[in-house]
Amino acid sequence: MTVAEGLKSAIRERVLERREGLLALSRRIHAHPETAFAEHRAAAWCAEELREHGFAVTAPAHGLETAFTATVGSGPVTVAIACEYDALPGLGHACGHNLIAAAGVGAALGLAPFADELGLTVRVLGTPAEERGAGKALLLEAGAFEGVDAAMMVHPCPFEVAEFRSFALGTLSVEYRGKAAHPSLNAHEGRNAADALTVAQVALGLLRQQLPPQWKVHGVTTGAGTVPNLIPDRATAEYEIRASAAEDLRELRERVEACFRAGALATGCEVSLTRPEPDYLDFRTDPGLIALWTANARALGRPEPQRKDAFACTDMGNVSHAVPSIHPVLDITGGSCGPHEPEFAEAAVSPEAERAILDGAVGMAWTAADFAAARRA
């Protein structure tokens, strides 16, 4: 069961009435990029826009300073719309999260006047720290998605995809502790932490030969000594591991951590392995929800969606393991550039991006309305 065309037209008209405000919100967030857990202005701007239009807003929320919740309606079906707004260090909004925030706010504004008629409770969640920190995983643990029947968001991309797939992602902070010594006077008394990291990196390079192609290991050295005439007593690195599913990620982590322990064993150093943030789980698209989205996207004249294997990670994956979810991606560059490139930051305020904001807002609002109608049928 889907919503009558007259009501859908009214929802779309409501979004378009807020067109200039939504585009201005996107541009403002884009012009003032804030990184993970520091998105104070972006969160406040989104929350204020919703508060001004009758939403009950709680900010901060669920123990995170830059999270918020905003609700309207009192229907039996609760739909959560996620707004991301964190930027990339040094690259600004090269992932286009300014669009995600504006589209999420727009969808909620489009639904607000009709929420009770549709049997909906609309819950907007301001979700910080998607790029680093797994904000949605923290919000999920804190109960932000309790009572939610469906969750959704849209994301800009260099192509159009309805059924989004993502890797599971884990992070690892590595610290070796050795013993400093003069490299010619008493080198035999030293324990070289940089060598420990080198041994581990060689082990990882060999391990990669036996890993399935969808398992990825990549990282950077963040410290390995400061001067050549002193054996380093400390070395540090940051690594990421990716796998197609959360179950595979656990096995990959064990194998990668064994390589780092081998470095310590070979050099007589000590190693500390810590997880700086929760694991990002693979995204699992809900078939019923995505069928509704696809029909609505076609009605809006969006490009026909492509099928893509996993190519990214998102903490929305954690939500999808707990709540029926969708995460369609909208083409804003036609393949000319992709996320995490400087050119994509420019594309995030292009006319194509602004169309994606409005289409994303209307498409999510229509999908939420259809979902509520199907639940009541």
XYZ file of C-alpha atoms in Angstrom:
377
model
C 0.000 0.000 0.000
C 1.327 3.460 -0.930
C 0.193 6.958 -0.094
C -2.310 8.758 -2.339
C -0.736 10.980 -4.975
C -2.487 14.053 -3.602
C -0.843 13.631 -0.219
C 2.518 12.966 -1.827
C 2.175 16.149 -3.847
C 1.461 18.047 -0.644
C 4.544 16.560 1.029
C 6.706 17.537 -1.937
C 5.258 21.019 -1.982
C 6.066 21.372 1.695
C 9.710 20.464 1.017
C 9.920 22.853 -1.923
C 8.479 25.655 0.194
C 11.585 25.283 2.359
C 13.926 25.062 -0.651
C 15.916 28.230 -0.004
C 16.251 27.503 3.698
C 17.480 23.955 3.065
C 20.018 25.036 0.458
C 21.204 27.817 2.747
C 21.620 25.292 5.581
C 23.733 23.074 3.314
C 25.912 25.975 2.191
C 26.394 27.219 5.759
C 27.530 23.804 7.004
C 29.797 23.469 3.966
C 31.384 26.867 4.608
C 32.129 26.037 8.255
C 33.481 22.461 8.284
C 33.731 20.817 11.694
C 35.340 17.442 12.302
C 34.180 14.504 14.428
C 32.595 15.410 17.784
C 33.268 19.123 17.149
C 30.223 19.850 14.948
C 28.708 22.360 17.365
C 27.517 24.882 14.789
C 26.205 22.327 12.293
C 24.232 20.471 14.949
C 22.812 23.713 16.336
C 21.789 24.977 12.888
C 19.957 21.751 12.054
C 18.265 21.579 15.444
C 17.168 25.226 15.268
C 15.645 24.767 11.811
C 13.544 21.911 13.146
C 12.648 23.689 16.383
C 11.341 26.670 14.429
C 8.938 24.354 12.614
C 7.384 22.707 15.638
C 9.716 19.830 16.429
C 10.475 18.966 20.039
C 14.258 19.185 20.184
C 16.700 17.755 22.705
C 20.272 18.981 22.363
C 22.756 17.725 23.283
C 21.422 14.178 23.344
C 22.379 10.674 24.450
C 25.633 11.728 26.040
C 27.150 13.279 22.896
C 27.651 17.049 22.857
C 27.031 17.376 19.128
C 24.088 14.978 18.826
C 20.446 15.990 18.929
C 16.993 14.478 18.628
C 13.972 16.231 17.133
C 10.509 14.679 17.034
C 7.125 15.509 15.590
C 3.912 13.521 15.370
C 2.496 10.850 17.648
C 1.691 7.998 15.288
C 2.332 4.328 16.066
C 5.034 3.983 13.364
C 8.358 5.641 14.168
C 10.778 6.520 11.381
C 14.244 7.846 12.190
C 16.017 10.139 9.729
C 19.756 10.448 10.281
C 21.566 13.726 9.683
C 25.346 13.576 9.339
C 27.349 16.808 9.387
C 30.979 16.090 10.243
C 33.755 17.094 7.842
C 37.089 15.537 6.905
C 40.289 16.928 8.446
C 42.007 19.054 5.826
C 39.390 18.328 3.146
C 36.272 19.978 4.517
C 33.039 18.513 3.192
C 34.712 16.266 0.619
C 32.213 13.590 1.597
C 29.205 15.866 1.217
C 27.762 15.543 4.688
C 26.332 19.043 4.358
C 23.936 17.516 1.807
C 23.017 14.661 4.152
C 22.102 17.065 6.933
C 20.027 19.331 4.703
C 18.218 16.428 3.015
C 17.392 14.874 6.392
C 16.022 18.129 7.750
C 14.072 18.622 4.516
C 12.485 15.173 4.695
C 11.364 15.810 8.260
C 9.915 19.214 7.380
C 8.022 17.670 4.482
C 6.459 15.053 6.751
C 5.734 17.264 9.773
C 2.282 18.637 8.820
C 1.057 15.173 7.840
C 2.700 12.981 10.458
C -0.399 12.273 12.530
C -2.536 11.741 9.427
C 0.031 9.215 8.218
C 0.274 7.502 11.599
C 3.895 8.568 11.925
C 6.235 9.699 14.622
C 9.156 11.364 12.869
C 12.437 11.276 14.782
C 15.370 13.227 13.388
C 18.733 12.224 14.827
C 21.742 14.474 14.543
C 24.533 11.914 14.293
C 28.076 13.231 14.770
C 31.393 11.616 13.940
C 30.649 9.376 10.972
C 34.083 9.857 9.414
C 35.915 8.956 12.595
C 34.396 7.899 15.887
C 31.336 5.806 14.886
C 28.831 8.238 16.328
C 25.819 6.162 15.296
C 27.242 3.107 17.033
C 27.518 5.164 20.217
C 23.983 6.510 19.761
C 22.679 3.000 19.165
C 24.275 1.819 22.414
C 22.781 4.822 24.211
C 19.239 3.982 23.089
C 18.723 6.661 20.428
C 17.115 4.126 18.062
C 14.882 2.426 20.620
C 11.309 2.104 19.357
C 12.316 2.941 15.781
C 10.575 0.910 13.060
C 12.697 2.121 10.145
C 15.771 4.309 9.700
C 17.045 6.118 6.632
C 19.469 8.624 5.181
C 20.872 9.508 1.753
C 24.488 10.118 0.764
C 26.041 11.957 -2.228
C 28.302 9.943 -4.513
C 29.735 9.848 -8.044
C 27.003 7.373 -9.098
C 23.432 6.388 -8.217
C 22.896 3.320 -6.018
C 19.745 2.228 -4.218
C 20.873 -0.960 -2.468
C 23.993 0.297 -0.734
C 26.668 -2.159 0.370
C 29.517 -1.364 2.732
C 32.497 -3.024 4.340
C 32.756 -3.718 8.020
C 35.563 -1.564 9.399
C 37.767 -1.905 12.451
C 40.471 0.437 13.731
C 43.623 -0.330 15.638
C 46.053 1.917 17.506
C 49.506 0.389 17.919
C 52.201 1.436 20.378
C 55.578 -0.264 20.827
C 57.750 0.426 23.857
C 61.447 -0.460 23.741
C 64.596 0.891 25.320
C 66.602 3.872 24.092
C 70.354 3.541 23.557
C 73.196 5.097 21.577
C 73.358 3.295 18.195
C 77.164 2.937 18.187
C 78.273 3.150 21.824
C 75.856 0.678 23.396
C 73.377 -0.451 20.719
C 73.266 -3.915 22.278
C 71.502 -2.446 25.306
C 68.685 -0.974 23.186
C 65.353 -2.414 22.158
C 64.338 -0.755 18.894
C 60.627 0.073 18.801
C 60.868 1.235 15.179
C 62.289 -2.165 14.238
C 59.348 -3.836 15.964
C 56.986 -1.851 13.761
C 59.051 -2.713 10.679
C 58.832 -6.419 11.460
C 55.064 -6.093 11.864
C 54.725 -4.261 8.559
C 56.709 -6.962 6.769
C 54.475 -9.600 8.368
C 51.390 -7.686 7.218
C 52.759 -7.433 3.698
C 53.206 -11.197 3.588
C 49.802 -11.791 5.188
C 48.094 -9.836 2.403
C 49.077 -12.562 -0.092
C 46.755 -14.984 1.681
C 43.822 -12.670 2.399
C 40.561 -12.817 0.423
C 40.350 -9.894 -2.027
C 37.570 -8.198 -0.051
C 39.693 -8.097 3.135
C 41.764 -4.917 3.381
C 44.545 -3.801 5.738
C 45.981 -0.305 5.550
C 47.610 2.139 7.925
C 50.195 4.805 8.644
C 53.170 5.177 10.947
C 52.572 8.080 13.298
C 55.863 7.933 15.196
C 59.129 5.968 14.953
C 61.918 7.953 16.542
C 63.048 11.544 16.176
C 66.801 11.550 15.508
C 69.149 8.987 13.886
C 71.654 8.868 16.737
C 69.200 7.412 19.242
C 67.586 3.989 19.091
C 63.849 4.695 19.235
C 62.193 3.529 22.421
C 58.669 4.258 21.124
C 56.875 3.708 17.811
C 53.204 4.210 16.992
C 50.872 3.473 14.107
C 47.191 3.715 13.196
C 45.620 0.945 11.120
C 42.257 0.135 9.585
C 40.959 -3.282 8.616
C 37.990 -3.951 6.351
C 35.998 -7.065 5.544
C 32.750 -7.790 3.785
C 30.925 -8.769 6.980
C 31.246 -8.271 10.710
C 31.958 -11.975 11.224
C 34.943 -11.829 8.861
C 36.228 -8.689 10.536
C 36.725 -10.567 13.803
C 38.937 -13.163 12.126
C 40.893 -10.516 10.222
C 41.543 -8.573 13.426
C 43.010 -11.660 15.097
C 45.399 -12.231 12.197
C 46.467 -8.591 11.986
C 47.041 -8.298 15.728
C 49.212 -11.416 15.565
C 51.506 -9.594 13.095
C 51.954 -6.718 15.529
C 52.671 -9.108 18.384
C 55.280 -10.784 16.174
C 57.100 -7.459 15.919
C 57.265 -7.210 19.688
C 58.396 -10.809 20.077
C 61.157 -10.453 17.483
C 62.654 -7.290 19.009
C 62.079 -7.709 22.718
C 59.718 -4.737 22.839
C 56.321 -4.450 24.434
C 53.239 -3.743 22.327
C 49.886 -2.185 23.190
C 46.948 -2.731 20.820
C 43.804 -0.677 21.404
C 40.560 0.057 19.553
C 40.032 3.824 19.386
C 36.388 3.508 18.330
C 33.639 0.907 17.890
C 33.715 -1.303 14.823
C 31.657 -0.129 11.859
C 29.424 -3.005 10.749
C 28.522 -3.888 7.162
C 25.357 -2.221 5.886
C 22.301 -4.446 5.391
C 19.624 -2.871 3.196
C 16.011 -3.685 4.074
C 14.354 -5.118 0.925
C 10.879 -3.715 1.589
C 12.111 -0.216 2.356
C 14.425 -0.094 -0.643
C 11.602 -1.162 -2.960
C 9.600 1.835 -1.745
C 12.592 4.155 -2.140
C 13.339 2.905 -5.660
C 9.788 3.523 -6.836
C 9.808 7.005 -5.336
C 13.237 7.847 -6.781
C 11.990 6.878 -10.244
C 8.928 9.070 -9.776
C 11.307 11.956 -9.016
C 13.260 11.327 -12.208
C 16.448 10.179 -10.498
C 18.948 8.222 -12.644
C 18.395 4.479 -12.800
C 20.369 2.969 -9.901
C 23.484 0.913 -10.534
C 24.523 -2.193 -8.633
C 27.841 -1.743 -6.852
C 29.889 -4.009 -4.634
C 30.969 -2.663 -1.255
C 33.188 0.367 -1.697
C 32.995 2.302 1.590
C 32.193 2.029 5.293
C 29.544 3.733 7.401
C 28.368 3.613 10.985
C 24.843 3.463 9.548
C 25.757 -0.197 9.097
C 25.516 -0.636 12.860
C 22.003 0.800 12.770
C 21.027 -1.538 9.928
C 21.881 -4.563 12.094
C 19.330 -3.385 14.660
C 16.642 -1.528 12.662
C 15.332 -1.942 9.085
C 17.347 0.672 7.184
C 18.195 2.178 3.811
C 21.177 4.270 2.704
C 20.736 5.122 -0.999
C 23.457 7.188 -2.653
C 22.721 9.999 -5.093
C 24.927 10.939 -8.032
C 26.222 14.517 -7.891
C 29.331 14.279 -10.119
C 28.596 11.776 -12.891
C 31.778 9.930 -12.023
C 34.094 12.914 -12.496
C 35.302 12.728 -8.888
C 34.526 10.805 -5.744
C 34.351 11.263 -1.971
C 37.505 12.223 -0.060
C 38.833 14.151 -3.061
C 39.141 17.968 -2.957
C 36.992 18.239 -6.085
C 34.137 16.473 -4.304
C 34.037 19.248 -1.713
C 33.435 21.683 -4.554
C 30.780 19.401 -6.028
C 28.973 19.350 -2.669
C 27.653 22.874 -3.336
C 26.987 22.426 -7.058
C 23.563 22.603 -8.744
C 23.614 18.780 -8.965
C 24.182 18.630 -5.210
C 21.290 20.988 -4.560
C 19.010 18.843 -6.693
C 20.137 15.828 -4.652
C 19.201 17.602 -1.421
C 15.654 18.219 -2.611
C 15.235 14.818 -4.278
C 16.695 13.107 -1.222
C 14.358 15.004 1.089
C 11.241 14.283 -0.958
C 12.270 10.683 -1.644
C 12.828 9.921 2.035
C 9.594 11.654 3.041
C 7.597 9.704 0.472
C 9.287 6.455 1.496
C 8.522 7.077 5.172
C 4.910 7.834 4.294
C 4.594 4.675 2.172
C 6.203 2.617 4.930
C 3.673 3.887 7.480
C 0.809 3.190 5.070
C 2.039 -0.364 4.517
C 2.245 -0.924 8.260
C -1.372 0.167 8.678
C -2.685 -1.896 5.752
